[in-house]
Amino acid sequence: MSNSLTRSDIKTLSLSSLGGALEFYDFIVFLTFIPILKLHFFPEQSELGSLMSIYGIYAVAYFVRPLSGIILAHFGDIVGRKRMFMLSLFLMAVPTLMIGLLPTYESVGILAPLLLLFMRLLQGIALGGEVPSAHVFVTEHVKSNHLGLANSLIAAGLTFGVLIGYAISTSLNVIFTEQEVKDFAWRIPFIIGGGLGLFALYLRRYLQETPVFLQFKAEREKSSEFPIKIVLKKYLKESFFGILTTWLLMTGVIMVLLIPNLMKSELYGLAAPFVNKIALLATAMNIIGSVAAGLLVDRIGLSKTMIFFSIVLGTSSTIFFSYLGTDANTLLIGGLYIFSSLFLGLVACVPIFIVKLYEPQVRLSGMSFSYNIGNAFFGGLTTFLVPVIAQGFSENFVSYYLIFLCALGIWLGFIAKRFKI
């Protein structure tokens, strides 16, 4: 087998990663502007009430993912990966664009937060199909000895979306005054994201259907049994561990998406310009770590890679949290945060774990089921409860939660060895 990706592989990986990049771009932009969004959409609520309302709207996209993911994946296993791949990106790009154009509470009253909620629901439907489709798509295009690298590049593409989001959000604070950002400039990142999504949709026309799907298409057309029914009947144990593995994705959500906001909050009180800079560097390190994890999976196996990254991430993040909130030099805190983010390459192991659990005939349905059920439950609770508990009750909760996730990663690494994946 060739030791390098072909030109066709690189094209497929590049176009496949665009939708996931948009997903995470929207995540970071939405979270970054939560203090402004709550003022425009929930101005008459108390501070805690508006905080819970806006985080609730943010988290709702997680909760609709299972049903939408199952439906999109069902058709993806029947009519083709590419068609569902195009649809999910369309459903992501348009609502992102619309959020940047929505009227505020001051203009239309209660209709404003309802429209924001509807846009997040549409994004949630898209999210249910986009990421699982991307990982299945590249898995079925590249050779088996590049499976780890291919999937890690998709994961790195997701984080690249975060990097773009941070860069644009930081640029706004340089170009516009604080009042201008509050008044109108907060809309610009959403409009840019929607435009990029529509452009990515145009480029995806040039993707080819996966060879694996074309091989079993005739057999699938003869079968009257729903793919998800086969998953629930024959892959229950695999699905349980697949769902559990998605919990590890919350290490990335916490480190890359939530901690920068917490560092800028009254809880830790670090200067926003400093936090924005180290968040950019930490996100870049996460991209490097994701690719490194994929290369290691192809070289030493998934089990050893998961265990190694979990141990180092747990140790380094514990040291980081021990200095956060103290009188320690801010450069030391920033350096520890950036170093820990390198080992968020752990998140790149998650889709590799799940995609190898299922046979091709039900691969998209199986991955979508595991990925979206896990994200709906663990992701929804994490993005809603962690910032609320950390800011309202216990500042140490984030640290303990992250340590628990790393311990879970070590255990799942041994499970991967047992499943021989």
Coordinates of C-alpha atoms in Angstrom, one line a residue:
M1 CA 0.0 0.0 0.0
S2 CA 1.1 3.6 -0.6
N3 CA 2.5 5.4 2.4
S4 CA 1.0 8.7 1.3
L5 CA -2.4 10.1 0.5
T6 CA -3.2 10.4 -3.2
R7 CA -4.3 13.7 -4.8
S8 CA -7.9 12.4 -4.9
D9 CA -7.7 11.6 -1.2
I10 CA -6.5 15.1 -0.4
K11 CA -9.3 16.7 -2.4
T12 CA -11.9 14.4 -0.7
L13 CA -10.6 15.2 2.7
S14 CA -10.5 19.0 2.1
L15 CA -14.0 19.2 0.8
S16 CA -15.3 16.8 3.5
S17 CA -13.9 18.9 6.3
L18 CA -15.6 22.2 5.2
G19 CA -19.0 21.4 6.8
G20 CA -17.6 20.3 10.1
A21 CA -15.4 23.4 10.1
L22 CA -18.5 25.6 9.7
E23 CA -20.2 23.6 12.6
F24 CA -17.5 24.4 15.0
Y25 CA -17.0 28.0 13.6
D26 CA -20.7 28.6 14.6
F27 CA -20.1 27.0 18.0
I28 CA -17.3 29.4 18.9
V29 CA -18.9 32.5 17.4
F30 CA -22.2 31.8 19.3
L31 CA -20.4 31.2 22.5
T32 CA -18.1 34.2 22.1
F33 CA -21.0 36.6 21.6
I34 CA -23.3 35.1 24.3
P35 CA -22.9 38.2 26.5
I36 CA -24.1 40.3 23.6
L37 CA -26.8 37.9 22.4
K38 CA -28.4 37.7 25.8
L39 CA -28.7 41.5 25.8
H40 CA -30.4 41.6 22.4
F41 CA -32.6 38.6 22.8
F42 CA -33.3 38.4 26.6
P43 CA -33.0 42.0 27.8
E44 CA -35.8 41.9 30.4
Q45 CA -34.6 38.8 32.3
S46 CA -32.3 38.7 35.3
E47 CA -28.6 38.0 34.8
L48 CA -28.9 34.4 35.8
G49 CA -32.2 34.0 33.9
S50 CA -30.8 35.4 30.6
L51 CA -27.6 33.3 31.0
M52 CA -29.7 30.1 31.4
S53 CA -31.9 31.1 28.5
I54 CA -29.2 31.8 26.0
Y55 CA -27.2 28.7 27.0
G56 CA -30.4 26.7 26.7
I57 CA -30.9 27.9 23.2
Y58 CA -27.2 27.1 22.4
A59 CA -27.6 23.6 23.9
V60 CA -30.9 22.8 22.1
A61 CA -29.1 22.0 18.9
Y62 CA -27.6 19.0 20.7
F63 CA -30.9 17.6 21.7
V64 CA -32.5 17.4 18.2
R65 CA -29.4 15.7 16.8
P66 CA -30.4 12.0 17.5
L67 CA -33.6 12.0 15.5
S68 CA -32.3 14.1 12.7
G69 CA -29.1 12.1 12.5
I70 CA -30.9 8.8 12.4
I71 CA -33.2 10.0 9.6
L72 CA -30.4 11.6 7.5
A73 CA -28.1 8.5 8.1
H74 CA -30.9 6.2 7.1
F75 CA -31.2 7.8 3.7
G76 CA -27.4 8.1 3.5
D77 CA -27.2 4.3 3.8
I78 CA -29.9 3.8 1.2
V79 CA -29.6 6.6 -1.5
G80 CA -25.9 7.6 -1.0
R81 CA -23.5 9.4 1.3
K82 CA -23.0 12.3 -1.0
R83 CA -26.7 13.4 -1.2
M84 CA -27.0 13.6 2.6
F85 CA -23.6 15.3 2.8
M86 CA -24.9 18.1 0.6
L87 CA -28.2 18.4 2.5
S88 CA -26.7 18.6 5.9
L89 CA -24.3 21.4 4.8
F90 CA -27.2 23.4 3.3
L91 CA -29.2 23.1 6.6
M92 CA -26.1 24.4 8.5
A93 CA -25.2 27.3 6.2
V94 CA -28.6 29.0 5.8
P95 CA -29.5 29.2 9.6
T96 CA -26.0 30.5 10.4
L97 CA -26.5 33.3 7.8
M98 CA -30.0 34.0 9.2
I99 CA -28.8 34.4 12.8
G100 CA -26.7 37.3 11.6
L101 CA -29.9 38.9 10.0
L102 CA -32.4 38.3 12.8
P103 CA -34.3 41.2 14.4
T104 CA -33.7 41.7 18.1
Y105 CA -36.1 41.7 21.1
E106 CA -36.2 45.5 20.9
S107 CA -37.6 45.3 17.4
V108 CA -40.1 42.3 17.5
G109 CA -40.4 41.3 21.1
I110 CA -40.7 37.6 22.1
L111 CA -40.6 36.7 18.4
A112 CA -36.8 37.4 18.4
P113 CA -35.7 34.6 20.8
L114 CA -38.2 32.3 19.2
L115 CA -36.6 32.9 15.8
L116 CA -33.1 32.3 17.3
L117 CA -34.4 29.1 18.8
F118 CA -35.7 28.0 15.4
M119 CA -32.4 28.7 13.7
R120 CA -30.6 26.6 16.4
L121 CA -33.0 23.8 15.8
L122 CA -32.3 23.8 12.1
Q123 CA -28.6 23.8 12.8
G124 CA -29.1 20.9 15.2
I125 CA -30.8 18.9 12.4
A126 CA -27.9 19.6 10.1
L127 CA -25.4 18.6 12.8
G128 CA -27.0 15.3 13.1
G129 CA -25.9 14.3 9.6
E130 CA -22.8 16.4 8.9
V131 CA -20.0 15.1 11.1
P132 CA -20.9 11.3 10.9
S133 CA -21.3 11.7 7.2
A134 CA -17.8 13.3 6.9
H135 CA -16.1 10.5 8.8
V136 CA -17.9 7.7 7.0
F137 CA -17.2 9.4 3.7
V138 CA -13.4 9.7 4.2
T139 CA -13.2 6.2 5.8
E140 CA -14.7 4.7 2.6
H141 CA -12.5 6.7 0.3
V142 CA -9.0 6.2 1.7
K143 CA -7.0 3.0 2.2
S144 CA -7.1 1.3 5.5
N145 CA -3.6 2.2 6.5
H146 CA -4.6 5.9 6.3
L147 CA -7.9 5.6 8.2
G148 CA -6.5 7.2 11.4
L149 CA -4.9 10.1 9.5
A150 CA -8.0 10.7 7.3
N151 CA -10.4 10.8 10.3
S152 CA -8.0 13.0 12.3
L153 CA -7.8 15.5 9.5
I154 CA -11.6 15.8 9.6
A155 CA -11.4 16.3 13.4
A156 CA -8.6 18.9 12.8
G157 CA -10.9 20.6 10.2
L158 CA -13.5 20.9 12.9
T159 CA -11.0 22.7 15.2
F160 CA -9.9 24.8 12.2
G161 CA -13.4 26.2 12.2
V162 CA -12.9 27.2 15.8
L163 CA -9.6 28.9 14.9
I164 CA -11.3 30.9 12.2
G165 CA -14.1 31.9 14.6
Y166 CA -11.6 33.1 17.2
A167 CA -9.7 35.0 14.6
I168 CA -12.7 36.8 13.2
S169 CA -14.1 37.5 16.7
T170 CA -10.7 38.9 17.8
S171 CA -10.5 41.0 14.6
L172 CA -13.9 42.6 15.3
N173 CA -12.6 43.9 18.7
V174 CA -9.7 45.5 16.8
I175 CA -11.7 47.0 13.9
F176 CA -14.8 48.2 15.9
T177 CA -15.3 49.8 19.3
E178 CA -16.9 47.8 22.1
Q179 CA -20.2 49.7 21.6
E180 CA -20.2 49.1 17.8
V181 CA -19.7 45.3 18.4
K182 CA -22.7 45.4 20.7
D183 CA -24.8 47.4 18.4
F184 CA -24.3 45.7 15.0
A185 CA -20.8 44.2 14.4
W186 CA -21.7 41.0 16.3
R187 CA -23.8 40.0 13.2
I188 CA -20.8 40.0 10.9
P189 CA -19.3 36.6 11.9
F190 CA -22.6 34.8 11.4
I191 CA -23.1 36.4 8.0
I192 CA -19.5 35.4 7.0
G193 CA -20.1 31.8 8.3
G194 CA -23.3 31.4 6.3
G195 CA -21.6 32.7 3.1
L196 CA -18.7 30.4 3.5
G197 CA -21.1 27.5 4.1
L198 CA -22.9 28.2 0.8
F199 CA -19.6 28.4 -1.0
A200 CA -18.5 25.1 0.5
L201 CA -21.8 23.6 -0.7
Y202 CA -21.0 24.7 -4.2
L203 CA -17.6 23.0 -4.0
R204 CA -19.0 19.8 -2.7
R205 CA -20.7 19.2 -6.1
Y206 CA -17.3 17.8 -7.2
L207 CA -17.2 15.0 -4.6
Q208 CA -17.7 11.4 -5.8
E209 CA -19.8 8.8 -4.2
T210 CA -17.8 6.4 -2.0
P211 CA -16.6 3.2 -3.7
V212 CA -17.8 1.2 -0.7
F213 CA -21.4 2.5 -1.0
L214 CA -21.4 1.7 -4.7
Q215 CA -20.3 -1.8 -4.0
F216 CA -23.2 -2.7 -1.6
K217 CA -25.8 -0.4 -3.2
A218 CA -27.4 -3.3 -5.2
E219 CA -27.6 -5.5 -2.1
R220 CA -29.1 -2.6 0.0
E221 CA -31.8 -2.0 -2.6
K222 CA -32.9 -5.6 -2.2
S223 CA -33.2 -5.3 1.5
S224 CA -36.4 -4.1 3.1
E225 CA -35.0 -3.8 6.6
F226 CA -34.1 -0.3 7.9
P227 CA -30.4 0.2 8.6
I228 CA -31.2 1.6 12.1
K229 CA -33.2 -1.5 12.9
I230 CA -30.2 -3.7 12.1
V231 CA -28.0 -1.5 14.3
L232 CA -30.4 -1.9 17.2
K233 CA -30.8 -5.6 16.7
K234 CA -27.2 -6.6 16.0
Y235 CA -24.9 -3.8 17.3
L236 CA -26.3 -2.9 20.7
K237 CA -23.0 -3.5 22.6
E238 CA -21.0 -1.7 20.0
S239 CA -23.5 1.2 20.1
F240 CA -23.3 1.4 23.9
F241 CA -19.5 1.9 23.7
G242 CA -19.8 4.2 20.7
I243 CA -22.2 6.5 22.7
L244 CA -19.9 6.4 25.7
T245 CA -16.9 7.3 23.6
T246 CA -18.6 10.5 22.4
W247 CA -18.4 11.8 26.0
L248 CA -14.6 12.3 25.3
L249 CA -15.5 15.0 22.8
M250 CA -16.5 17.1 25.8
T251 CA -12.8 17.5 26.7
G252 CA -12.6 19.6 23.5
V253 CA -15.8 21.5 24.2
I254 CA -14.5 22.4 27.7
M255 CA -10.9 23.3 26.8
V256 CA -11.5 25.1 23.5
L257 CA -15.0 26.5 23.8
L258 CA -15.9 27.0 27.5
I259 CA -12.7 27.7 29.4
P260 CA -11.8 30.9 27.4
N261 CA -15.2 32.3 28.3
L262 CA -14.8 31.3 31.9
M263 CA -11.3 32.9 32.1
K264 CA -12.8 36.2 30.9
S265 CA -15.7 36.0 33.3
E266 CA -15.9 37.4 36.8
L267 CA -14.9 34.0 38.0
Y268 CA -11.2 34.4 37.0
G269 CA -11.1 37.9 35.6
L270 CA -8.4 37.5 33.0
A271 CA -8.1 40.3 30.4
A272 CA -10.2 39.5 27.3
P273 CA -7.4 40.4 24.8
F274 CA -4.9 38.1 26.5
V275 CA -7.5 35.2 26.7
N276 CA -8.3 35.7 23.0
K277 CA -4.6 35.4 22.0
I278 CA -3.9 32.3 24.1
A279 CA -7.2 30.7 22.9
L280 CA -6.0 31.1 19.3
L281 CA -2.7 29.5 20.1
A282 CA -4.4 26.7 22.1
T283 CA -6.8 26.0 19.2
A284 CA -3.9 25.8 16.8
M285 CA -2.2 23.3 19.1
N286 CA -5.4 21.3 19.2
I287 CA -5.2 21.0 15.4
I288 CA -1.6 19.8 15.6
G289 CA -2.5 17.3 18.3
S290 CA -5.4 15.9 16.3
V291 CA -3.3 15.2 13.3
A292 CA -0.6 13.7 15.6
A293 CA -3.2 11.4 17.2
G294 CA -4.3 10.2 13.7
L295 CA -0.7 9.4 12.7
L296 CA -0.1 7.5 15.9
V297 CA -3.3 5.5 15.4
D298 CA -2.0 4.4 12.0
R299 CA 1.4 3.6 13.6
I300 CA 0.8 2.1 17.1
G301 CA -3.0 1.5 17.1
L302 CA -6.0 3.2 18.6
S303 CA -5.9 1.7 22.1
K304 CA -2.3 2.9 22.9
T305 CA -3.0 6.3 21.4
M306 CA -6.2 6.9 23.5
I307 CA -4.5 5.8 26.7
F308 CA -1.4 8.0 26.1
F309 CA -3.4 11.2 25.2
S310 CA -5.8 10.7 28.1
I311 CA -3.0 10.4 30.6
V312 CA -1.1 13.4 29.4
L313 CA -4.2 15.6 29.0
G314 CA -5.4 14.7 32.5
T315 CA -2.1 15.5 34.1
S316 CA -1.4 18.7 32.2
S317 CA -4.9 20.1 32.6
T318 CA -4.8 19.4 36.4
I319 CA -1.6 21.4 36.6
F320 CA -3.2 24.2 34.5
F321 CA -6.3 24.4 36.8
S322 CA -4.1 24.5 39.9
Y323 CA -2.6 27.8 38.8
L324 CA -5.8 29.2 37.3
G325 CA -7.5 31.7 39.7
T326 CA -4.2 32.2 41.7
D327 CA -1.8 35.1 41.6
A328 CA 0.5 33.1 39.2
N329 CA 2.0 34.9 36.2
T330 CA -0.6 35.0 33.4
L331 CA 2.0 33.9 30.9
L332 CA 2.6 30.7 32.9
I333 CA -1.2 30.1 33.0
G334 CA -1.4 30.7 29.2
G335 CA 1.5 28.4 28.5
L336 CA 0.0 25.6 30.5
Y337 CA -3.3 26.1 28.8
I338 CA -1.7 26.0 25.4
F339 CA 0.4 22.9 26.2
S340 CA -2.7 21.0 27.5
S341 CA -4.6 21.8 24.4
L342 CA -2.0 19.9 22.3
F343 CA -3.3 16.6 23.9
L344 CA -6.9 17.4 22.9
G345 CA -5.9 15.2 20.0
L346 CA -7.8 12.7 22.1
V347 CA -11.0 13.9 20.4
A348 CA -9.7 12.7 17.0
C349 CA -9.7 9.2 18.4
V350 CA -13.5 9.3 19.0
P351 CA -14.7 9.0 15.3
I352 CA -12.0 6.4 14.6
F353 CA -13.3 4.3 17.5
I354 CA -16.9 4.5 16.4
V355 CA -16.5 4.1 12.6
K356 CA -14.7 0.8 13.1
L357 CA -17.5 -0.7 15.1
Y358 CA -19.9 -1.1 12.2
E359 CA -20.1 -3.0 8.9
P360 CA -20.4 -0.8 5.7
Q361 CA -24.1 -1.6 5.1
V362 CA -25.1 0.1 8.4
R363 CA -21.9 2.2 9.0
L364 CA -23.5 5.6 8.6
S365 CA -26.6 4.8 10.6
G366 CA -24.6 3.2 13.3
M367 CA -22.1 6.0 13.6
S368 CA -24.8 8.6 13.4
F369 CA -26.8 6.8 16.1
S370 CA -23.8 6.6 18.5
Y371 CA -22.4 10.0 17.7
N372 CA -25.6 11.9 18.0
I373 CA -27.1 10.2 21.0
G374 CA -23.9 10.7 22.9
N375 CA -23.6 14.3 21.8
A376 CA -27.2 15.1 22.6
F377 CA -26.9 13.7 26.1
F378 CA -23.4 14.5 27.1
G379 CA -22.9 17.6 24.9
G380 CA -26.2 19.2 25.8
L381 CA -25.6 18.7 29.5
T382 CA -22.0 19.9 29.4
T383 CA -22.6 23.1 27.4
F384 CA -25.6 24.0 29.6
L385 CA -24.5 22.8 33.1
V386 CA -20.8 23.3 33.2
P387 CA -20.7 27.1 32.7
V388 CA -23.7 27.6 35.0
I389 CA -22.3 25.4 37.8
A390 CA -18.8 26.8 37.4
Q391 CA -20.0 30.5 37.6
G392 CA -22.8 30.0 40.1
F393 CA -21.8 27.2 42.4
S394 CA -18.3 25.6 42.2
E395 CA -15.3 27.0 40.3
N396 CA -13.5 23.6 40.7
F397 CA -16.2 21.7 38.9
V398 CA -14.7 22.1 35.5
S399 CA -11.3 20.7 36.6
Y400 CA -12.9 17.6 38.3
Y401 CA -15.1 17.0 35.2
L402 CA -12.1 17.1 32.9
I403 CA -10.1 14.7 35.1
F404 CA -13.1 12.3 35.0
L405 CA -13.3 12.5 31.2
C406 CA -9.6 11.6 30.9
A407 CA -10.0 8.6 33.2
L408 CA -12.9 7.5 31.0
G409 CA -10.6 7.9 28.0
I410 CA -8.0 5.5 29.6
W411 CA -10.7 2.9 30.2
L412 CA -12.1 3.2 26.7
G413 CA -8.6 2.8 25.4
F414 CA -8.6 -0.7 27.0
I415 CA -12.0 -1.3 25.6
A416 CA -10.7 -0.5 22.1
K417 CA -8.1 -3.2 22.5
R418 CA -10.7 -5.7 23.6
F419 CA -12.8 -4.9 20.4
K420 CA -9.6 -5.1 18.4
I421 CA -10.2 -1.7 16.8

